[in-house]
Amino acid sequence: MNLGRKRHCSLQKLALARFLKNGHFKSMRSPLASLSKFDFIGVFFLRVGLGALVAYNGFPLLIGGVETYERVGSAVSIIGIHSLHLLFGLASAVIQSVGGLFLLFGILTRGIALLLSIIIGFAIAQLILSAE
């Protein structure tokens, strides 16, 4: 009887040690844990959707001409740059159209995402300041 009690105590200690090591019991596994192997599908659809959206928005800017470049490039006046609006507008249009395609196809994803985030940040800031 005493031997059975010692074995029971050692099993409890083993279970407690596993819990402390892993943070959970083996039997308490989440029923959705097996879906983690499909994480890339959600990221893929986000990347393709945002890339298509940005490219769709960028191509009319690219073929819009000098007036469009000046209007888009004027967003940098928020940070005190009051010249070279044409250059900044052209750069923004090229980054949006070509960067959207790159994002769509997964080419240079992190760099393009950084550039697009900066451009979208300026667009949002200009929108907020024009509403005031």
Short mmCIF file of C-alpha atoms in Angstrom, two decimals:
data_model
loop_
_atom_site.label_atom_id
_atom_site.label_comp_id
_atom_site.label_asym_id
_atom_site.label_seq_id
_atom_site.Cartn_x
_atom_site.Cartn_y
_atom_site.Cartn_z
CA MET A 1 0.00 0.00 0.00
CA ASN A 2 2.79 2.36 0.86
CA LEU A 3 4.54 1.58 -2.45
CA GLY A 4 1.38 2.51 -4.42
CA ARG A 5 1.10 5.81 -2.59
CA LYS A 6 4.75 6.67 -3.37
CA ARG A 7 4.19 5.88 -7.02
CA HIS A 8 1.05 8.06 -7.07
CA CYS A 9 2.97 10.95 -5.48
CA SER A 10 5.80 10.62 -7.99
CA LEU A 11 3.27 10.71 -10.89
CA GLN A 12 1.76 13.87 -9.43
CA LYS A 13 5.21 15.43 -9.14
CA LEU A 14 5.97 14.45 -12.73
CA ALA A 15 2.72 16.01 -13.95
CA LEU A 16 3.43 19.20 -11.97
CA ALA A 17 6.97 19.35 -13.39
CA ARG A 18 5.60 19.03 -16.94
CA PHE A 19 3.06 21.76 -16.24
CA LEU A 20 5.70 24.12 -14.89
CA LYS A 21 8.00 23.41 -17.82
CA ASN A 22 5.46 23.72 -20.64
CA GLY A 23 2.93 26.04 -19.05
CA HIS A 24 0.08 23.61 -19.76
CA PHE A 25 -0.86 20.00 -19.41
CA LYS A 26 -0.60 17.78 -22.46
CA SER A 27 -4.29 16.95 -22.31
CA MET A 28 -5.24 20.64 -22.20
CA ARG A 29 -4.20 21.30 -25.79
CA SER A 30 -6.25 23.80 -27.74
CA PRO A 31 -8.56 22.30 -30.36
CA LEU A 32 -7.42 25.00 -32.81
CA ALA A 33 -3.70 24.32 -32.34
CA SER A 34 -3.58 22.13 -35.44
CA LEU A 35 -4.66 25.09 -37.60
CA SER A 36 -1.38 26.94 -37.02
CA LYS A 37 0.12 25.18 -40.01
CA PHE A 38 -2.22 27.26 -42.21
CA ASP A 39 -1.08 30.69 -40.94
CA PHE A 40 0.60 31.55 -44.23
CA ILE A 41 -2.73 31.44 -46.09
CA GLY A 42 -4.12 34.42 -44.19
CA VAL A 43 -0.94 36.40 -44.70
CA PHE A 44 -0.97 35.49 -48.39
CA PHE A 45 -4.51 36.83 -48.87
CA LEU A 46 -3.70 40.02 -46.96
CA ARG A 47 -0.57 40.59 -49.05
CA VAL A 48 -2.34 39.94 -52.34
CA GLY A 49 -5.37 42.05 -51.40
CA LEU A 50 -3.36 45.04 -50.20
CA GLY A 51 -0.98 44.79 -53.14
CA ALA A 52 -3.85 44.81 -55.62
CA LEU A 53 -5.54 47.71 -53.81
CA VAL A 54 -2.39 49.84 -53.72
CA ALA A 55 -1.50 49.08 -57.35
CA TYR A 56 -5.07 49.90 -58.41
CA ASN A 57 -4.77 53.24 -56.59
CA GLY A 58 -1.25 53.94 -57.88
CA PHE A 59 -1.70 53.47 -61.63
CA PRO A 60 -4.08 56.44 -62.12
CA LEU A 61 -1.58 58.58 -60.20
CA LEU A 62 1.22 57.40 -62.48
CA ILE A 63 -0.59 58.29 -65.69
CA GLY A 64 -2.17 61.45 -64.22
CA GLY A 65 0.50 63.84 -65.37
CA VAL A 66 2.32 66.80 -63.86
CA GLU A 67 -0.71 68.27 -62.08
CA THR A 68 -1.32 64.98 -60.29
CA TYR A 69 2.33 64.69 -59.28
CA GLU A 70 2.26 68.22 -57.85
CA ARG A 71 -0.95 67.53 -55.92
CA VAL A 72 0.30 64.22 -54.50
CA GLY A 73 3.77 65.59 -53.77
CA SER A 74 2.39 68.57 -51.88
CA ALA A 75 1.81 66.24 -48.93
CA VAL A 76 5.47 66.63 -47.93
CA SER A 77 4.79 70.27 -47.07
CA ILE A 78 3.43 68.88 -43.78
CA ILE A 79 7.01 68.31 -42.63
CA GLY A 80 8.32 71.62 -43.98
CA ILE A 81 9.48 70.69 -47.48
CA HIS A 82 7.96 73.36 -49.74
CA SER A 83 9.76 72.50 -52.98
CA LEU A 84 10.30 69.47 -55.19
CA HIS A 85 6.62 68.51 -55.04
CA LEU A 86 6.85 67.19 -58.58
CA LEU A 87 9.68 64.81 -57.64
CA PHE A 88 7.96 63.57 -54.48
CA GLY A 89 4.67 63.09 -56.34
CA LEU A 90 6.32 61.10 -59.10
CA ALA A 91 8.19 58.97 -56.55
CA SER A 92 4.95 58.35 -54.67
CA ALA A 93 3.10 57.33 -57.83
CA VAL A 94 5.89 54.97 -58.93
CA ILE A 95 6.21 53.43 -55.48
CA GLN A 96 2.46 52.92 -55.23
CA SER A 97 2.00 51.37 -58.66
CA VAL A 98 5.19 49.30 -58.91
CA GLY A 99 5.31 48.65 -55.16
CA GLY A 100 1.74 47.41 -55.24
CA LEU A 101 2.67 44.92 -57.93
CA PHE A 102 5.77 43.87 -55.99
CA LEU A 103 3.63 43.36 -52.90
CA LEU A 104 1.12 41.42 -54.96
CA PHE A 105 3.80 39.04 -56.22
CA GLY A 106 5.79 38.93 -52.98
CA ILE A 107 8.93 40.66 -54.24
CA LEU A 108 10.85 42.77 -51.66
CA THR A 109 7.82 42.63 -49.40
CA ARG A 110 9.26 44.22 -46.25
CA GLY A 111 10.96 47.12 -48.01
CA ILE A 112 7.95 47.89 -50.15
CA ALA A 113 5.68 47.66 -47.11
CA LEU A 114 7.86 50.21 -45.31
CA LEU A 115 7.77 52.64 -48.25
CA LEU A 116 4.03 52.22 -48.69
CA SER A 117 3.46 52.77 -44.97
CA ILE A 118 5.33 56.08 -45.17
CA ILE A 119 3.30 57.17 -48.20
CA ILE A 120 0.01 56.17 -46.59
CA GLY A 121 1.06 57.96 -43.39
CA PHE A 122 1.54 61.19 -45.36
CA ALA A 123 -1.79 60.68 -47.11
CA ILE A 124 -3.62 60.19 -43.80
CA ALA A 125 -1.87 63.20 -42.24
CA GLN A 126 -2.82 65.38 -45.21
CA LEU A 127 -6.41 64.14 -45.00
CA ILE A 128 -6.61 64.91 -41.28
CA LEU A 129 -5.06 68.36 -41.65
CA SER A 130 -7.29 69.30 -44.58
CA ALA A 131 -10.38 68.40 -42.55
CA GLU A 132 -9.53 70.93 -39.83
#
